[in-house]
mmCIF file of C-alpha atoms in Angstrom:
data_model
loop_
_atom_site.group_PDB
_atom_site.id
_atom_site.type_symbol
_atom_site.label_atom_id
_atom_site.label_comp_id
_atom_site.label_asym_id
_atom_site.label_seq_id
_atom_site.Cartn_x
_atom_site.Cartn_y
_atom_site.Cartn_z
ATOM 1 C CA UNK A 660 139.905 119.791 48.221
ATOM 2 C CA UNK A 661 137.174 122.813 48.421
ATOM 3 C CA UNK A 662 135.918 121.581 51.435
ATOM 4 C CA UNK A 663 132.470 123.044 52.268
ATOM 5 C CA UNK A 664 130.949 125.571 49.516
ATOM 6 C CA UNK A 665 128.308 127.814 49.427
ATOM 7 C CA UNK A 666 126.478 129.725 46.657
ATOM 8 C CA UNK A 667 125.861 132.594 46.407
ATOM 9 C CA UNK A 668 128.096 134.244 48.673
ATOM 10 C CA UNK A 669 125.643 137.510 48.430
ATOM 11 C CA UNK A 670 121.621 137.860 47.401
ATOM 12 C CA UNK A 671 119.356 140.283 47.906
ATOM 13 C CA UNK A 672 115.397 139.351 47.572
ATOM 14 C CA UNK A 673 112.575 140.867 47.726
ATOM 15 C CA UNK A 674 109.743 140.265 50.350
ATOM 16 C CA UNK A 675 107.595 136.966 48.975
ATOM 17 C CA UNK A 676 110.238 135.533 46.547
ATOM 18 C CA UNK A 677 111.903 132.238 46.999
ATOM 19 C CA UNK A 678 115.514 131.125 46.660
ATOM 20 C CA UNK A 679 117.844 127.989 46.983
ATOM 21 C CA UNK A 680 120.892 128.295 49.357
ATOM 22 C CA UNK A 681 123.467 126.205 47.887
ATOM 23 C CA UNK A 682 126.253 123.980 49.899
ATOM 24 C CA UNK A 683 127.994 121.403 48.673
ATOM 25 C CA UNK A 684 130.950 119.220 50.347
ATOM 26 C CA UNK A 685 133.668 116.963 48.774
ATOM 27 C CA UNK A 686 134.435 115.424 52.713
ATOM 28 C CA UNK A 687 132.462 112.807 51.972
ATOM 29 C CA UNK A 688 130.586 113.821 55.300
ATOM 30 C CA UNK A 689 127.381 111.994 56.285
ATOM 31 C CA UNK A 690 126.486 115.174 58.656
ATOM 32 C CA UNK A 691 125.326 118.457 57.326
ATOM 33 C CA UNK A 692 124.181 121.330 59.029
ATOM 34 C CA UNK A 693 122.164 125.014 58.114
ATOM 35 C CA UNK A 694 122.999 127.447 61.006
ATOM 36 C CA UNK A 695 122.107 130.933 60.922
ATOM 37 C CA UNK A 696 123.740 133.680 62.409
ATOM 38 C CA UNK A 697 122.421 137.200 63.312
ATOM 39 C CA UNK A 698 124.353 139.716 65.942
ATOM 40 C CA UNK A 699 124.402 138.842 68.936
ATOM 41 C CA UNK A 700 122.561 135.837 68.539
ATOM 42 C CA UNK A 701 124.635 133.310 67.864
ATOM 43 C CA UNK A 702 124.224 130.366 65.319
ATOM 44 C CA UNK A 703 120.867 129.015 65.532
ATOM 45 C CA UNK A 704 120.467 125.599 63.975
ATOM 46 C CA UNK A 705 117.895 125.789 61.210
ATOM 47 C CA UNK A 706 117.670 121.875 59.686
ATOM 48 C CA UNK A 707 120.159 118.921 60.006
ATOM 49 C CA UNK A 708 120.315 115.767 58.199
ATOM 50 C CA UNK A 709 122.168 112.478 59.676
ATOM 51 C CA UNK A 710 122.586 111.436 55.528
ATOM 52 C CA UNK A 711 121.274 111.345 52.126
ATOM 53 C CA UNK A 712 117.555 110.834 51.977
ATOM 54 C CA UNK A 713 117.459 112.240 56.272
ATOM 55 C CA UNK A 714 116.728 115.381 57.224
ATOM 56 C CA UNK A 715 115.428 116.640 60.618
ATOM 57 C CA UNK A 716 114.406 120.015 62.021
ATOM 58 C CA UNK A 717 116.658 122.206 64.369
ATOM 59 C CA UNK A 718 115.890 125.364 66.149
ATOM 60 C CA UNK A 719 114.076 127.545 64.017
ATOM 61 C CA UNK A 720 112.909 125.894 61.024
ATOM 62 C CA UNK A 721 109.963 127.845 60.154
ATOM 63 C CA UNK A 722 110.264 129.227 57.079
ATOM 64 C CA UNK A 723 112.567 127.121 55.416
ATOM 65 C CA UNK A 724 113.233 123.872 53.633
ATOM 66 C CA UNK A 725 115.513 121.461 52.769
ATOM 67 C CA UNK A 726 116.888 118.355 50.978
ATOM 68 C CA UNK A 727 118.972 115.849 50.919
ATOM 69 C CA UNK A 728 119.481 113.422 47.743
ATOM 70 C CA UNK A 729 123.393 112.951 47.705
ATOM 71 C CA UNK A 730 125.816 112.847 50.247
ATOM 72 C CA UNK A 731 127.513 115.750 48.694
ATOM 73 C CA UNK A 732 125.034 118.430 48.317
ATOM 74 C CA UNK A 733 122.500 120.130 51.105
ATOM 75 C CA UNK A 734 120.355 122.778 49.523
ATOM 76 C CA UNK A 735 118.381 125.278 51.595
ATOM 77 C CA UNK A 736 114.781 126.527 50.218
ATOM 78 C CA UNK A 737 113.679 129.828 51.467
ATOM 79 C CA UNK A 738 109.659 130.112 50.238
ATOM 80 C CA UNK A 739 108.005 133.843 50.525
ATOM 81 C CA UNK A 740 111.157 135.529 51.915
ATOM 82 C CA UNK A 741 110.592 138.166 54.851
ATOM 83 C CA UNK A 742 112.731 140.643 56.402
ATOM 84 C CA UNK A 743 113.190 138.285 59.304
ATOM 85 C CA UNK A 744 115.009 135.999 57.276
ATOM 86 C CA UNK A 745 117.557 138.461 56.504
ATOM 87 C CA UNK A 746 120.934 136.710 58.237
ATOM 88 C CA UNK A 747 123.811 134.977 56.992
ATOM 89 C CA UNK A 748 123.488 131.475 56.808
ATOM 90 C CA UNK A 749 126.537 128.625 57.112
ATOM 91 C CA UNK A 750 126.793 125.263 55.681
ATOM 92 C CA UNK A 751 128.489 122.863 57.940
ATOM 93 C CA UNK A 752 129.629 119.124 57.483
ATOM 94 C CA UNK A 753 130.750 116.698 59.920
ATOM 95 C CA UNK A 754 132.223 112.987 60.055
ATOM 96 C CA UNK A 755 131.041 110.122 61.915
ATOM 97 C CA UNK A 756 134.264 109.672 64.576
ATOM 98 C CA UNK A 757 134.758 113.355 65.291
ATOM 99 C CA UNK A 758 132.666 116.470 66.594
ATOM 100 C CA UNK A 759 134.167 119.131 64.366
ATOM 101 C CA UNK A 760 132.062 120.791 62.027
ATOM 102 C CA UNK A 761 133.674 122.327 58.960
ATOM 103 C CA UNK A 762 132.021 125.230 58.042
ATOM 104 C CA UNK A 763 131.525 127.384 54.592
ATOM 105 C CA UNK A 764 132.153 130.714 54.454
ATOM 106 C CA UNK A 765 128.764 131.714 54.584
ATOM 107 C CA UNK A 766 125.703 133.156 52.307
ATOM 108 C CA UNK A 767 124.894 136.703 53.382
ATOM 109 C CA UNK A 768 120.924 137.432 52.770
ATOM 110 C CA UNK A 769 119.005 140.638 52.333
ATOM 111 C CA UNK A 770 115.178 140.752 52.292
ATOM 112 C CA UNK A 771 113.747 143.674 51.230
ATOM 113 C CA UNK B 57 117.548 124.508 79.484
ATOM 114 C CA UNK B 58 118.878 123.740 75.641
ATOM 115 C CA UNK B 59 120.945 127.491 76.161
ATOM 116 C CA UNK B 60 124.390 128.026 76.206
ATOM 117 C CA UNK B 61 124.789 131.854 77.691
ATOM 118 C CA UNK B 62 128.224 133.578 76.967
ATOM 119 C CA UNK B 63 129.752 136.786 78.386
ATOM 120 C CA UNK B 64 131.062 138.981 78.014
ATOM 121 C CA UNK B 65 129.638 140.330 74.524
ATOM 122 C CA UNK B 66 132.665 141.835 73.553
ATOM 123 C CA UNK B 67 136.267 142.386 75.131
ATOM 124 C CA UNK B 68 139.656 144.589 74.315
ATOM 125 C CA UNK B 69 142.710 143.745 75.242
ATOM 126 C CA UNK B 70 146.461 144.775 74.866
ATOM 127 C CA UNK B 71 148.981 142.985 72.973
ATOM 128 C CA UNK B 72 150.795 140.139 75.593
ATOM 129 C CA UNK B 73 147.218 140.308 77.895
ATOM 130 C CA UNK B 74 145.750 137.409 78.779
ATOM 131 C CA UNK B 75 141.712 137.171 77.642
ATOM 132 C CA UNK B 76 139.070 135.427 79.207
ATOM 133 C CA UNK B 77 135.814 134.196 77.762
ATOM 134 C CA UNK B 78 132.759 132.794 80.275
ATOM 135 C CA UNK B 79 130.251 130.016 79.349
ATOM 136 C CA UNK B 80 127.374 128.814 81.614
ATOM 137 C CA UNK B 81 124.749 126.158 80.340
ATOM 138 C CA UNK B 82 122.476 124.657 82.070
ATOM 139 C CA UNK B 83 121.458 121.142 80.650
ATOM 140 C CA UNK B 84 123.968 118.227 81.972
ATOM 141 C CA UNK B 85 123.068 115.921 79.660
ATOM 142 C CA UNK B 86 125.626 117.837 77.068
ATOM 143 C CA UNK B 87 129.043 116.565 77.159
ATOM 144 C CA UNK B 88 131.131 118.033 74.510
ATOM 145 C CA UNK B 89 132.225 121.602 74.965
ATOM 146 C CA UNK B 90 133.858 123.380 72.015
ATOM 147 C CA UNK B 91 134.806 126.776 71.341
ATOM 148 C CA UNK B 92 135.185 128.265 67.938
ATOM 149 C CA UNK B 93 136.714 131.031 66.032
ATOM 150 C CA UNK B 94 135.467 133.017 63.422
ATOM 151 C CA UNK B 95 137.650 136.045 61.610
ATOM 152 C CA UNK B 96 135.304 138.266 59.534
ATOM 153 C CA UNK B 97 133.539 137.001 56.188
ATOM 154 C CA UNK B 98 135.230 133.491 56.826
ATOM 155 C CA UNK B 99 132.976 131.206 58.868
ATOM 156 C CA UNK B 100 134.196 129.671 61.945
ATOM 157 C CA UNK B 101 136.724 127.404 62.849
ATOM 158 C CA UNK B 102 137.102 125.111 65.406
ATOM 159 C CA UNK B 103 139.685 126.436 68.090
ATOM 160 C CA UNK B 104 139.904 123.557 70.759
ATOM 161 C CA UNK B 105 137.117 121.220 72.758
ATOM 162 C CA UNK B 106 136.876 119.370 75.933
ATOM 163 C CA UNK B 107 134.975 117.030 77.751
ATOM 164 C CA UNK B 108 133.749 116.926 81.136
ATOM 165 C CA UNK B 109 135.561 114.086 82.713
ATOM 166 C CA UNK B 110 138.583 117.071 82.410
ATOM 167 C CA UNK B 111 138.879 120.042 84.250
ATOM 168 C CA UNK B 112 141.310 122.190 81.677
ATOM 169 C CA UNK B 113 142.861 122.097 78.586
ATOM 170 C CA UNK B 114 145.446 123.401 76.824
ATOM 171 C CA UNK B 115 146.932 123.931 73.529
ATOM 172 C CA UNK B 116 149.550 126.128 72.943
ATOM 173 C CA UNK B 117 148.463 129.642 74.043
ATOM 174 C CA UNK B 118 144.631 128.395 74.698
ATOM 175 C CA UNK B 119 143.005 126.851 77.876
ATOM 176 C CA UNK B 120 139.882 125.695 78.313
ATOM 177 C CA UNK B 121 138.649 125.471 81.841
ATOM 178 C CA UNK B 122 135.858 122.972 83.140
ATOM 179 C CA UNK B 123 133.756 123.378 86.584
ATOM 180 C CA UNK B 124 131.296 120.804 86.247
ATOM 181 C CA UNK B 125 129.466 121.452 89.397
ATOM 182 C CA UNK B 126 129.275 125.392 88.494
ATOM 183 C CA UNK B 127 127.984 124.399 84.859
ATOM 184 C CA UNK B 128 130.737 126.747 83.311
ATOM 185 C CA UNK B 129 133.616 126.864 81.103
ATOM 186 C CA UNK B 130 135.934 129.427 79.634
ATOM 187 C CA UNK B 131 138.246 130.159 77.522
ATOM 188 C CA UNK B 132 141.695 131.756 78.530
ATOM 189 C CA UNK B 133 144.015 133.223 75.758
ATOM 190 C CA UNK B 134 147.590 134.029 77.206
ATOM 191 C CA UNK B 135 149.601 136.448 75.687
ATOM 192 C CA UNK B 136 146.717 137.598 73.254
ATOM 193 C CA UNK B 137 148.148 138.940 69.702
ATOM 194 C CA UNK B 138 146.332 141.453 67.410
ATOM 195 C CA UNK B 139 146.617 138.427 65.107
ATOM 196 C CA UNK B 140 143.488 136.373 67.855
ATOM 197 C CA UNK B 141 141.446 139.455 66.899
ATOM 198 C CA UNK B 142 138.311 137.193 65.935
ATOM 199 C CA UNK B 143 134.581 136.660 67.011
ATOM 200 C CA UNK B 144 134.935 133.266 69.472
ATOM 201 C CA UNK B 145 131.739 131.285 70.084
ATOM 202 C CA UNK B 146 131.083 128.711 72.995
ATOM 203 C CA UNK B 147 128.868 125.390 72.457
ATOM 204 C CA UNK B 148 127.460 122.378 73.948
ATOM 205 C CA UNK B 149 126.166 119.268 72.571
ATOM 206 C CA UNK B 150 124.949 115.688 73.598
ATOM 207 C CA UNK B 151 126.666 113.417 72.108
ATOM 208 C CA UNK B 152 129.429 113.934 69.363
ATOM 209 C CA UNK B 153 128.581 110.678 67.902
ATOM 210 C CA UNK B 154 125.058 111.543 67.310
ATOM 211 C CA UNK B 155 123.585 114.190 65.585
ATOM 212 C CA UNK B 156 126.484 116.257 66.984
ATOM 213 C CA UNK B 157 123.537 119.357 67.096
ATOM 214 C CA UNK B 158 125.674 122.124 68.154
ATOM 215 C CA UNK B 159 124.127 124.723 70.709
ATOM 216 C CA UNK B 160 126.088 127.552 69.875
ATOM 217 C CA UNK B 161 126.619 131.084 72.929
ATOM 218 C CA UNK B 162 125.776 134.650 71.944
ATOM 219 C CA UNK B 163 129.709 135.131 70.475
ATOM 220 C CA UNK B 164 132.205 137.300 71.973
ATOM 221 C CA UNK B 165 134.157 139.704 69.940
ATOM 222 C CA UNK B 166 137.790 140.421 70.759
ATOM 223 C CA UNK B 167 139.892 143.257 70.035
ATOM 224 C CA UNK B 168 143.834 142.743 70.796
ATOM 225 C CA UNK B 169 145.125 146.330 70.598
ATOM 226 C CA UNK B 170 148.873 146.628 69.446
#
C-alpha cells in the first residue's frame, strides 16, 4: 500500500499562474486534510473535507481551492500564485475510529 | 484561543540526555493532545497522544505529561539518540471523532549530538 501520495514533489511557478496539488490515498480514508507548513510556523490547516462531495475551510484558505469527487483523491487548486504561497504543503488522511493523520511526504512550492 | 504555543524553538542535546518539549494552549474545549515527528523531506509521523482524563504517558523512551489546570503538556525523551534527531510538533484538537482539525505548535527542532 502507497499510503498517502503527493504530486509533484517539487514546482516552481511564476507569480499569477495556477497549479493543481495532487494527493491521493489508497486507506480508504473518509478524512483528508491540506496543511501548510512554513518555518517556524507550524502546519496551518488550509481546507478539510469530512468525504467525497464535502469540503470545508480551515485556517487560511484564501487563495486556494479544492475538491473532492472520490474518496481517494483530494486535489489542491492554487489560482494566480504569489510569493506568499511559497510553502510546502502536506496531504493528510484520517479514519473514522482513530485521530492519526497519515501524512504525504509533502509538495515543496516556489513562487517567483 | 484556537493556538497551541510551543517552546522552545529549537534544542541540542547529548547522546543518553533526556529532552524536554513545552506546550501551552489555551482553549479547554480540545481534548486530544498529540505530538508528532517529522525527519527532513518526509512528512510527519505520529509519535504518541494523550487525553486529558491522564496525567502522563509513556511509551518506551517517550512521556507525555498532562497538567490540566496549567493548560500544558510536554514531551520528555529519555536517553535521547542522534537517531530522535527530528523536527517534533505539538497539537490540540476537539474531538477525534469529528473533523479531527488538528491545531498544530510552532515545531521544535532537536539536535542529539553523539
Amino acid at each position: 500500500n502507497a499510503g498517502v501520495t503527493q504530486t509533484p514533489k517539487f514546482r516552481i511557478l511564476k507569480i499569477g499562474q495556477s497549479m493543481t496539488l495532487q494527493c491521493a490515498q489508497d486507506m480508504n480514508h473518509n478524512y483528508m486534510y491540506w496543511y501548510r507548513q512554513d518555518p517556524g510556523m507550524g502546519l496551518k490547516l488550509i481546507y478539510y473535507s469530512v468525504g467525497a462531495g464535502i469540503t470545508d475551510k480551515g485556517e487560511v484558505p484564501n487563495g486556494y481551492n479544492v475538491s473532492r469527487s472520490t474518496t481517494e483523491d483530494f486535489p489542491l487548486r492554487l489560482e494566480l500564485a504569489a510569493p506568499s504561497q511559497t510553502s510546502v504543503y502536506f496531504c493528510a488522511t484520517r479514519g473514522s475510529n482513530t485521530g492519526e493523520l497519515f501524512f504525504g511526504e509533502g509538495s515543496r512550492l516556489t513562487v517567483l | 484561543q484556537q493556538q497551541v504555543k510551543q517552546s522552545p524553538q529549537s534544542l541540542i542535546v547529548q547522546k543518553g540526555g533526556i529532552s524536554i518539549i513545552n506546550c501551552a494552549y489555551e482553549n479547554t474545549a480540545f481534548d486530544y493532545f498529540p505530538w508528532y515527528q517529522q525527519f527532513p523531506g518526509k512528512g510527519p509521523a505520529l509519535l504518541i497522544a494523550i487525553r486529558p482524563d491522564v496525567s502522563e504517558k509513556k511509551e518506551g523512551r517517550f512521556t507525555i505529561s498532562f497538567n490540566k489546570s496549567a493548560k500544558q503538556f510536554s514531551l520528555h525523551i529519555m536517553d535521547s539518540q542522534p537517531g530522535d534527531s527530528a523536527t517534533y510538533f505539538c497539537a490540540a484538537s476537539i474531538g477525534s471523532g469529528n473533523t479531527g482539525k488538528l491545531i498544530f505548535g510552532q515545531g521544535t527542532t532537536l539536535q542529539v549530538k553523539p
